[in-house]
XYZ file of C-alpha atoms in Angstrom:
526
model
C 65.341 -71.616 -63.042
C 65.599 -73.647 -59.987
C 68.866 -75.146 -58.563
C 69.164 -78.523 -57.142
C 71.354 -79.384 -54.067
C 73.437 -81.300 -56.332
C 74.063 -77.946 -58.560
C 72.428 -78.889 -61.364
C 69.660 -76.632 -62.785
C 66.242 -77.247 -63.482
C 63.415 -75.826 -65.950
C 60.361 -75.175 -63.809
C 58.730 -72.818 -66.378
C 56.543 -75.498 -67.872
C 55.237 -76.861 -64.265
C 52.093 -76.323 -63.683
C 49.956 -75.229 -60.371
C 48.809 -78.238 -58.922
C 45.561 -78.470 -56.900
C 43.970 -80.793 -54.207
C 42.053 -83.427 -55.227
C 38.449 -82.652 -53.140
C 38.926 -79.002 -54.414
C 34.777 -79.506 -55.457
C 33.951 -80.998 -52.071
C 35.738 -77.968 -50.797
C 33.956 -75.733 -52.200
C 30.407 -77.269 -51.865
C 31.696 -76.859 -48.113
C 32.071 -73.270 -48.768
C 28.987 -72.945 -50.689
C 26.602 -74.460 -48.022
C 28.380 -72.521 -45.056
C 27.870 -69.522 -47.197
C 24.100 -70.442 -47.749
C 23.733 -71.447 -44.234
C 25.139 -68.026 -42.996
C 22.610 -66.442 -45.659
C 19.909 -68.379 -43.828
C 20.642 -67.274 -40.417
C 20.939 -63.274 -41.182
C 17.752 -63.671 -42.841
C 16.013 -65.955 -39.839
C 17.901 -63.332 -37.249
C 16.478 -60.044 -39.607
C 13.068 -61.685 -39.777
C 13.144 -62.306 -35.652
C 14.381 -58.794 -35.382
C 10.993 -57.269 -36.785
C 8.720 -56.017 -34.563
C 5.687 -57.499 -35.543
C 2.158 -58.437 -33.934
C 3.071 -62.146 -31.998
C 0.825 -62.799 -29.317
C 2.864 -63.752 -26.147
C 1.748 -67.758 -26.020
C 2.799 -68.217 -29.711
C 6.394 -68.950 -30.890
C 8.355 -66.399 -32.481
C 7.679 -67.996 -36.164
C 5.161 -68.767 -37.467
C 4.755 -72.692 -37.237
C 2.389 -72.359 -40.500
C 5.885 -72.158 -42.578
C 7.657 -75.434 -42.174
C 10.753 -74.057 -43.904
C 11.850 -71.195 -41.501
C 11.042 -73.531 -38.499
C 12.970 -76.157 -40.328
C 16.118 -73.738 -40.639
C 15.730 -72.200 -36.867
C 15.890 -75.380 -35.599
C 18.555 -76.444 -37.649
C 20.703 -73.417 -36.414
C 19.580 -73.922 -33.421
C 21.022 -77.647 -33.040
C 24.270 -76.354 -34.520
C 27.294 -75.127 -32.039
C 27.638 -71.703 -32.734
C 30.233 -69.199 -31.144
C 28.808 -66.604 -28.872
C 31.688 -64.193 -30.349
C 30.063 -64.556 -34.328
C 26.471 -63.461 -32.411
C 25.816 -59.616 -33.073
C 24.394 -57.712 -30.023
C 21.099 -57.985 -31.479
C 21.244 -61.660 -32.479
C 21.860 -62.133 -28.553
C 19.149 -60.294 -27.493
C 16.598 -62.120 -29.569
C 17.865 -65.184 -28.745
C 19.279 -65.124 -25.009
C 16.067 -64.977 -23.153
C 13.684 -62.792 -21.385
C 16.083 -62.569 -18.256
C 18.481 -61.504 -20.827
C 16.667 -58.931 -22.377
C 15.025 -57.894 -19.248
C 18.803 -57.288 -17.409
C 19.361 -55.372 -20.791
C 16.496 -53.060 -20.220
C 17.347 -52.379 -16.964
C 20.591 -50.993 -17.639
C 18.931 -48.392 -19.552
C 15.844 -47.575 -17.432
C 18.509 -47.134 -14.288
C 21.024 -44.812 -15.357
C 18.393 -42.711 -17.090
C 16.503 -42.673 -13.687
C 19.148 -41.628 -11.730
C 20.827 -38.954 -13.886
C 17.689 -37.778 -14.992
C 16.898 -37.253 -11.333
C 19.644 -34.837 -10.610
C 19.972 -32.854 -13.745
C 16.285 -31.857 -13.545
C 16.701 -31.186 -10.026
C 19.136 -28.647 -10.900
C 17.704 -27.445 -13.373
C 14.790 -26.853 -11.753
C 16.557 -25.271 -8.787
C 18.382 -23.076 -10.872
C 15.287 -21.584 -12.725
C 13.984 -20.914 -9.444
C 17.067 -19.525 -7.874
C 16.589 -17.189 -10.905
C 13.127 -16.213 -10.516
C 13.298 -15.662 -6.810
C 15.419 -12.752 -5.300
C 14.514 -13.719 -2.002
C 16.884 -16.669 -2.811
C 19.868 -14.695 -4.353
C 20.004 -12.858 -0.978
C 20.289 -16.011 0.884
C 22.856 -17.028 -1.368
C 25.216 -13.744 -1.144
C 24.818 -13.298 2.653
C 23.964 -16.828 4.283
C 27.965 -17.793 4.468
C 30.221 -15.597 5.988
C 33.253 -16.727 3.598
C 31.393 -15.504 0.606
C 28.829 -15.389 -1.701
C 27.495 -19.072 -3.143
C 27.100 -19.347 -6.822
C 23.949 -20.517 -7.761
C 24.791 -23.023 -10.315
C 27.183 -24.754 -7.624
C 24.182 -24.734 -5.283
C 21.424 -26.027 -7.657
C 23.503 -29.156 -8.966
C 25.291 -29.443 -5.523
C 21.709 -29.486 -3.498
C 20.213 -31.839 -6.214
C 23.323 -34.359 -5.922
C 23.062 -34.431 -2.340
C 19.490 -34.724 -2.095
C 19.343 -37.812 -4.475
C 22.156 -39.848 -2.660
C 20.874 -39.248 0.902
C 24.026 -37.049 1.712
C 22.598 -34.522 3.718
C 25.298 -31.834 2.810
C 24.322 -28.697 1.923
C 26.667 -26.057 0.342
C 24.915 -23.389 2.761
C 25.993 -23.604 6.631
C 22.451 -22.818 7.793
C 21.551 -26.176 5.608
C 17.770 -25.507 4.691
C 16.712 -23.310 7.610
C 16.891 -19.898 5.469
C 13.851 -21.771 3.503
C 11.356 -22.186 6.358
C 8.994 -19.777 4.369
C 9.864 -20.816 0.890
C 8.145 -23.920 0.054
C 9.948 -25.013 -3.871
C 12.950 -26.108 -2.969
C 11.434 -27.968 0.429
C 9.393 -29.835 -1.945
C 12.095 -30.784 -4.509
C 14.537 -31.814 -2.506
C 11.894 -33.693 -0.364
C 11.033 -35.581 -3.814
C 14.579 -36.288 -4.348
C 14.996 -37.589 -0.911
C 12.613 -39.923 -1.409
C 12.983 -41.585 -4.861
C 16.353 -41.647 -3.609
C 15.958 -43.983 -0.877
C 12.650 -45.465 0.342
C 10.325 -44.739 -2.475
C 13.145 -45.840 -4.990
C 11.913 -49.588 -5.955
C 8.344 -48.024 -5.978
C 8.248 -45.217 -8.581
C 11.371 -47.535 -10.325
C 8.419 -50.365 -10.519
C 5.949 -47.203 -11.344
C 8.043 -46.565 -14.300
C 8.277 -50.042 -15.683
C 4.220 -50.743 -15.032
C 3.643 -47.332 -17.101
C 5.747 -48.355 -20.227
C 4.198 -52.037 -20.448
C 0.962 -49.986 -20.354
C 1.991 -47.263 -22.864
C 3.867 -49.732 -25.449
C 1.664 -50.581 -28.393
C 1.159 -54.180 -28.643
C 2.589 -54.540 -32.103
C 6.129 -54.612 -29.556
C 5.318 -58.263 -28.136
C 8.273 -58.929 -27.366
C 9.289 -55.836 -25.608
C 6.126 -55.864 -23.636
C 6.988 -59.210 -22.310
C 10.564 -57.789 -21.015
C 8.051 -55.481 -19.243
C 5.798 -57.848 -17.982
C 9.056 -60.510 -16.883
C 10.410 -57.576 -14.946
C 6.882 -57.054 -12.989
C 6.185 -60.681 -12.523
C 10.032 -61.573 -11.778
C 11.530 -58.530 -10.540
C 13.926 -59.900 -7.921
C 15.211 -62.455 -10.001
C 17.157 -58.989 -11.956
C 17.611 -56.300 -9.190
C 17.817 -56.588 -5.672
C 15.949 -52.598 -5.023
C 12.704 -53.721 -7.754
C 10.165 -55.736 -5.501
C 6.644 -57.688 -6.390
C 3.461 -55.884 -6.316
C 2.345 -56.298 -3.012
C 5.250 -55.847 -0.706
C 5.553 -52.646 -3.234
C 2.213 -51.789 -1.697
C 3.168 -52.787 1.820
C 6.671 -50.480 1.345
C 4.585 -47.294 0.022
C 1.857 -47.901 3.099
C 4.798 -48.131 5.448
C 6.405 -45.188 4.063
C 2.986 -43.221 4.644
C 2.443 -44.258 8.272
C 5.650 -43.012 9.650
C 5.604 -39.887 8.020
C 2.132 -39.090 9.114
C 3.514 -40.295 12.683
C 6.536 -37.738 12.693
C 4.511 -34.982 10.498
C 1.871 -35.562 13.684
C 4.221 -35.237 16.252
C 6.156 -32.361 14.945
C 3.006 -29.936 15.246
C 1.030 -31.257 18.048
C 4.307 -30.930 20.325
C 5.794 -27.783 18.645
C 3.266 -25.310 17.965
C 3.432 -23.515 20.724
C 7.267 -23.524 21.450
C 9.693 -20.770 20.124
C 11.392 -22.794 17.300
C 7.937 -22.471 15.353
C 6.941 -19.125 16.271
C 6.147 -16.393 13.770
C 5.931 -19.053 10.742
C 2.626 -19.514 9.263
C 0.753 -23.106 9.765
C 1.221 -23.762 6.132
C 4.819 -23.031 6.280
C 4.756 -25.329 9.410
C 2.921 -28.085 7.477
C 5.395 -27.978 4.815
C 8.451 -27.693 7.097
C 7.381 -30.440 9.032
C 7.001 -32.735 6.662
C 10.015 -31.975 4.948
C 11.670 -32.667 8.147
C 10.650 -35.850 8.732
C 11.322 -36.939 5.572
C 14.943 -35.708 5.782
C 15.229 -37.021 9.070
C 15.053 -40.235 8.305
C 16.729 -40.655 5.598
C 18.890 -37.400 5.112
C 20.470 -34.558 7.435
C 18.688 -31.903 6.292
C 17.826 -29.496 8.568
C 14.688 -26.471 8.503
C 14.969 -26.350 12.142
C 17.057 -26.164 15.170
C 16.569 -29.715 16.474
C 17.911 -28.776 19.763
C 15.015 -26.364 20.306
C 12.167 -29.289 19.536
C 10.308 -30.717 21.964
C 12.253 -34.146 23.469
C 9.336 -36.298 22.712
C 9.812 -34.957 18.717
C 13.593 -35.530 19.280
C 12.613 -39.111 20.406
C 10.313 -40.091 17.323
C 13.048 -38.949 15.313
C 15.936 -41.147 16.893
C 13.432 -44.384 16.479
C 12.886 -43.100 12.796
C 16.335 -43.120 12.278
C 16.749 -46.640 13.557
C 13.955 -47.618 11.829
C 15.062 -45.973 8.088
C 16.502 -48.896 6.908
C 14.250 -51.355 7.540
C 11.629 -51.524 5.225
C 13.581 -51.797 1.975
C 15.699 -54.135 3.905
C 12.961 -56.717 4.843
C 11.754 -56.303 1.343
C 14.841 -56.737 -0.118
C 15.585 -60.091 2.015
C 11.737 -61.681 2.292
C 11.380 -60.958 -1.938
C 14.555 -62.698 -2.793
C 14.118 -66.182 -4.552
C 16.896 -68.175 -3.421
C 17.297 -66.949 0.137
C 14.793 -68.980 1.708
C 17.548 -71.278 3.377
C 18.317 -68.068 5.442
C 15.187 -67.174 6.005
C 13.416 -70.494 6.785
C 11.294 -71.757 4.108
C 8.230 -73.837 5.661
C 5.329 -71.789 7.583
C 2.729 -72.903 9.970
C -0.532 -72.328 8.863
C -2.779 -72.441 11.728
C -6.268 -72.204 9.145
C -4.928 -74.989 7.177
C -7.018 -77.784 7.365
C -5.355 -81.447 8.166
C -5.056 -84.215 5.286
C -7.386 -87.255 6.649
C -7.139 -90.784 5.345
C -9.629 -93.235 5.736
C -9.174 -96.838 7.156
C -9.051 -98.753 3.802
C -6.098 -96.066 2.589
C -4.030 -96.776 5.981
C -4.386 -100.924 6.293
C -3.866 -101.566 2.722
C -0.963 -103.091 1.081
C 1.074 -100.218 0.659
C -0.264 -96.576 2.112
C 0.517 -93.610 -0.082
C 1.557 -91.111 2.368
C 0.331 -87.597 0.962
C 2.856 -84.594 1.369
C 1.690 -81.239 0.856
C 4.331 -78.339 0.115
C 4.237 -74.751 1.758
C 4.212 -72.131 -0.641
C 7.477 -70.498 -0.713
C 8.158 -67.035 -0.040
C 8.473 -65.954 -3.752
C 5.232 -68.100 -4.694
C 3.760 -66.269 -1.382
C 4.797 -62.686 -2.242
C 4.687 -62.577 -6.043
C 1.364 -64.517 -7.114
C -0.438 -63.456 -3.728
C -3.254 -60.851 -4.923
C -4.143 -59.625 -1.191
C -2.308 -56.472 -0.905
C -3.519 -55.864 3.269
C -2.270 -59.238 4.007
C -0.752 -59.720 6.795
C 3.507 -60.246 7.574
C 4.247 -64.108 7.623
C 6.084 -65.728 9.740
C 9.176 -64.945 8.225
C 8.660 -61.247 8.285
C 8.381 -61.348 11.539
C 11.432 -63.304 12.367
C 13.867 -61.210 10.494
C 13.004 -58.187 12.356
C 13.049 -59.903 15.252
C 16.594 -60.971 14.320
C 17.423 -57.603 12.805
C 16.323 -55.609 15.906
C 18.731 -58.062 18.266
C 21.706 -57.333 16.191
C 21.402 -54.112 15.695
C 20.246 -52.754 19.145
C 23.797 -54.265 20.755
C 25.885 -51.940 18.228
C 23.818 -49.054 19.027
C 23.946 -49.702 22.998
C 27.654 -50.252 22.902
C 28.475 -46.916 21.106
C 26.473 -45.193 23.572
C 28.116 -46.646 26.295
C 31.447 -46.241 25.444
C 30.614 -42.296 24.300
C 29.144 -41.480 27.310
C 32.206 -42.387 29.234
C 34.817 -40.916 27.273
C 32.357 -37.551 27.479
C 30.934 -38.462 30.709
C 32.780 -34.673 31.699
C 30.804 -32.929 29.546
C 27.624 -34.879 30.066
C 27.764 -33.974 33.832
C 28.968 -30.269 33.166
C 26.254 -27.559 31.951
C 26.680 -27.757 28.395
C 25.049 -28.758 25.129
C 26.170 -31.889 25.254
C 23.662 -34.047 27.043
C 22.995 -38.191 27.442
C 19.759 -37.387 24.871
C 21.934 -35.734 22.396
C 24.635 -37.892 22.859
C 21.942 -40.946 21.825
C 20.834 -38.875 19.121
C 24.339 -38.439 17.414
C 24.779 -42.414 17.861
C 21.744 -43.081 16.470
C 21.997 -40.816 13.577
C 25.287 -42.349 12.768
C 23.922 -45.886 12.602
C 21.002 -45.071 10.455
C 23.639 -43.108 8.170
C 21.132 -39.850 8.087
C 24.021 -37.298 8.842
C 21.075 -35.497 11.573
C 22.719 -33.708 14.548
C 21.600 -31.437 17.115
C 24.512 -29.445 16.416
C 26.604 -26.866 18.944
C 26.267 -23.070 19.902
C 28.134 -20.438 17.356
C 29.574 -23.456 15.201
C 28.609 -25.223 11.849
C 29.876 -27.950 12.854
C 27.710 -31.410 14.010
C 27.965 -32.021 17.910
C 30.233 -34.700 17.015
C 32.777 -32.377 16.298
C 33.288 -31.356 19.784
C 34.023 -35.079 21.153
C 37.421 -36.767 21.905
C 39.267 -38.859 19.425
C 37.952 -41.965 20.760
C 34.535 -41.196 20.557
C 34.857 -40.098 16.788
C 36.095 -43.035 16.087
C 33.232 -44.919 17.429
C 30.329 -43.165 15.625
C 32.782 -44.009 12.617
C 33.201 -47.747 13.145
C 29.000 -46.785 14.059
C 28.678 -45.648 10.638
C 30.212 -48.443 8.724
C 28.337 -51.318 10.797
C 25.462 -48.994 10.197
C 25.896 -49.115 6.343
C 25.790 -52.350 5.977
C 23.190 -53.960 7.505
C 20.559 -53.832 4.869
C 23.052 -55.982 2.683
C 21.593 -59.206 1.965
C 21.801 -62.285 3.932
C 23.944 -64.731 1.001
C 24.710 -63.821 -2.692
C 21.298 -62.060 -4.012
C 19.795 -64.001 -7.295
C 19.422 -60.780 -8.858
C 23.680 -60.710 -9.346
C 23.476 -63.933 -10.470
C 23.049 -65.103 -14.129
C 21.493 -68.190 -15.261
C 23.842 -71.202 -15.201
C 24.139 -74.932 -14.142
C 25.394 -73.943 -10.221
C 22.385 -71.405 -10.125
C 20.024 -74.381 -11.488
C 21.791 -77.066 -9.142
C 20.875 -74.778 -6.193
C 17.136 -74.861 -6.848
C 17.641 -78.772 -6.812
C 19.276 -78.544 -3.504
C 16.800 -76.211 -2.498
C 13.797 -78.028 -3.410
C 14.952 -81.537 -1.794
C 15.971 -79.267 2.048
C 11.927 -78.368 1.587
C 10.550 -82.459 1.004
C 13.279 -83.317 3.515
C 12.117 -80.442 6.233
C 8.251 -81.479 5.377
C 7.362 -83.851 8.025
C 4.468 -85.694 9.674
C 2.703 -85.966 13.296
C 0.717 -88.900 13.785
C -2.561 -87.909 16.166
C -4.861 -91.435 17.025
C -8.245 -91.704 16.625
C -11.154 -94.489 16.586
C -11.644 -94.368 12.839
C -9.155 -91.900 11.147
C -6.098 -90.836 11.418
C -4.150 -87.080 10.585
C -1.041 -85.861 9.356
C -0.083 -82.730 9.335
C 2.837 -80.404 7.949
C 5.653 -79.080 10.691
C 7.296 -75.873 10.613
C 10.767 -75.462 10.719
C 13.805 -72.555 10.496
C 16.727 -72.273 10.818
């Protein structure tokens, strides 16, 4: 029983339930979005196998009209990003998609597994080696050192470059024992300079070791070797990966070199066996330049050793630096993108070409720095142009911070300079320098764990901090890397813009002759 406004009652028991009038178009809506939706799980499940497709074909077969019928059909349609699964993405975002995807797996595996094998592995041998549990129980004079602490500690610090080590003696208790020189020597290294080449190791050995019946995850592989800068900033091309690990060679040899021809027959190195002193010196020019590990008392080295060391230091940065900055694929406005090629023979037209009607005036483009560095097969080639500019560059900025710190050091502890004490001008150039590279190295003091620095003023603390944080930051890029970038219309107008600065920068010098007349391409930077 209803009730009307006007009070009077009405019967609604024999209504009935009334329904739209395109209730069947409604539902032969529903009925094709339901088979539609059927459609596209089976299309994505079928994408989603693993199967044998060669890397030129399509991912369907174009043999069966009907699936490539319905992917296109999806494909046409506007579809929500929010109803796409995680997988659904992956197989139909892209390579750089699934390529940025695989990185943030290979990474964090990398690093982690880095450091808990490193301790590990140091604590098995801290374990096996009572020679070591004595250097642990009496080399601080607090306490004991537990060796777990140590392992993990040593293996954390050795990975990130710190330098720190839980024992005030740092590594010099080790001179004889060669394990944990070696490990944390390893660590030091894929930490740091040899990063971006065992990282590119690592991605070259699983396109090799993954069976080919995984096409598509072989081509994230192969996208991340042929385009690695487009997706991280520390994974470079082939050969400047080759010039990095040659690089990396040469100035070790040069401070492994130095470090026994000038030592040998000084105190610091007496009573320790030439292997011991091959191993020691290598491990401290690796740590040197990079980390502040110490297995000797660098006070007590030769000056000229002391000396290779400080231009080390300076140097550190630099080669991942230049290789970060020449490899990336939308910095060339920085950089300059047009080269002078001395060898490159001139374009020549002939009479009829230049008196006829209307001359076609042929341009030819430089290669670019990424076409240069990526497709180039000639790993011993030499640096271009541009290599040599930025270091050029790079050395200019950086030598005024450097000079200015030492400067202003030396006068606040000009009194200590000029006194008889540790504290000397070559020391004091070695603490800047140290600072700037961010290695941590110090010549340290007499009867103190502390780093020399700890014995300056206020004011000159504060320097070799503001040292360190203009240090730290000058092997950031130049503008905002491409690898931090994801694909999108600004990213695509930019290699418009780029492309029309290099047609517009490509220009012509006219050179007279009897019969012929050449144009050539002129170099320009910025």
């Amino acid at each position: 029983m209803v009730v009307g406004g006007d009070g009077r009652t009405e019967d609604t028991s024999q209504q009935g339930i009334a329904f739209a009038g395109n209730v069947e178009q409604q539902r032969e809506i529903a009925r094709r979005r339901l088979e539609q939706d059927r459609r596209f799980e089976e299309l994505m499940e079928k994408i989603s196998r693993e199967v044998d497709i060669p890397l030129t074909d399509t991912l369907l077969d174009s043999s069966d009209d009907e699936d490539e019928e319905a992917f296109q059909e999806i494909m046409r349609q506007p579809i929500d990003k929010s109803q796409l699964t995680r997988q659904q993405r992956y197989r139909i975002g892209g390579i750089e998609y699934r390529a940025l995807d695989m990185l943030s797996y290979i990474v964090p595996i990398f690093y982690l597994g880095s450091i808990i094998i490193g301790g590990f592995g140091y604590r098995i041998f801290v374990a096996c080696n009572s020679y070591t549990q004595d250097v642990l129980v009496t080399s601080n004079p607090t306490g004991p050192v537990d060796a777990w602490l140590f392992s993990f500690f040593q293996s954390m610090s050795g990975m990130n470059n710190l330098g720190i080590s839980i024992l005030d003696a740092s590594m010099v208790p080790f001179q004889n024992t060669p394990f944990p020189l070696i490990v944390t020597m390893i660590q030091i290294l894929i930490g740091n300079t040899a990063y971006a080449i065992l990282l590119r190791f690592i991605i070259w050995v699983l396109w090799k070791t993954t069976p080919h019946r995984y096409a598509m995850r072989r081509e994230t592989f192969r996208f991340l070797l042929n385009h690695p800068r487009r997706c991280y900033t520390t994974l470079f091309p082939a050969t400047q990966t080759w010039w990095l690990l040659i690089i990396l060679i040469a100035i070790t040899l040069i401070e492994l070199i130095c470090f026994l021809a000038l030592n040998y027959w000084l105190p610091v190195l007496e009573g320790i066996p030439w292997g011991s002193r091959f191993i020691d010196g290598l491990f401290q020019s690796i740590a040197t330049r990079n980390a502040g590990f110490t297995v000797t008392t660098l006070s007590d080295l030769n000056p000229g050793t002391q000396l290779v060391y400080i231009v080390a230091m300076y140097i550190s940065v630099y080669p991942v630096a230049i290789s970060m900055r020449n490899s990336n694929v939308y910095q060339e406005r920085a950089l300059g993108i047009f080269r002078g090629d001395e060898e490159e023979e001139p374009i020549r037209f002939s009479e009829s070409e230049l008196n006829g009607p209307a001359p076609f005036i042929k341009l030819r483009r430089h290669p670019t720095i990424n076409s240069v560095m990526t497709t180039s097969r000639k790993v011993l080639r030499g640096p271009d142009f541009f290599v040599l500019n930025l270091i050029q560059r790079q050395l200019t900025s950086d030598i005024c911070w450097v000079i200015s710190a030492i400067f202003v050091v030396s006068i606040v502890e000009s009194q200590n300079i000029m006194s008889p004490s540790p504290i000397t001008m070559m020391t004091v150039i070695y603490e800047c320098v140290s600072a700037f590279g961010n290695v941590g190295a110090s010549t340290g003091y007499p009867n103190s764990p502390l780093s020399q620095v700890g014995q300056y003023h206020t004011l000159s603390k504060l320097v070799i901090i503001l040292l360190m944080y203009r240090g730290r930051h000058r092997g950031l890029p130049l503008a905002i890397d491409r690898a931090v970038l994801l694909p999108s219309e600004e990213v695509e107008q930019r290699e418009v813009e780029d492309l029309m600065l290099k047609r517009r920068n490509t220009s012509m010098t006219n050179q007279s002759n009897a019969t012929n007349m050449m144009f050539y391409t002129r170099s320009s930077t910025l």
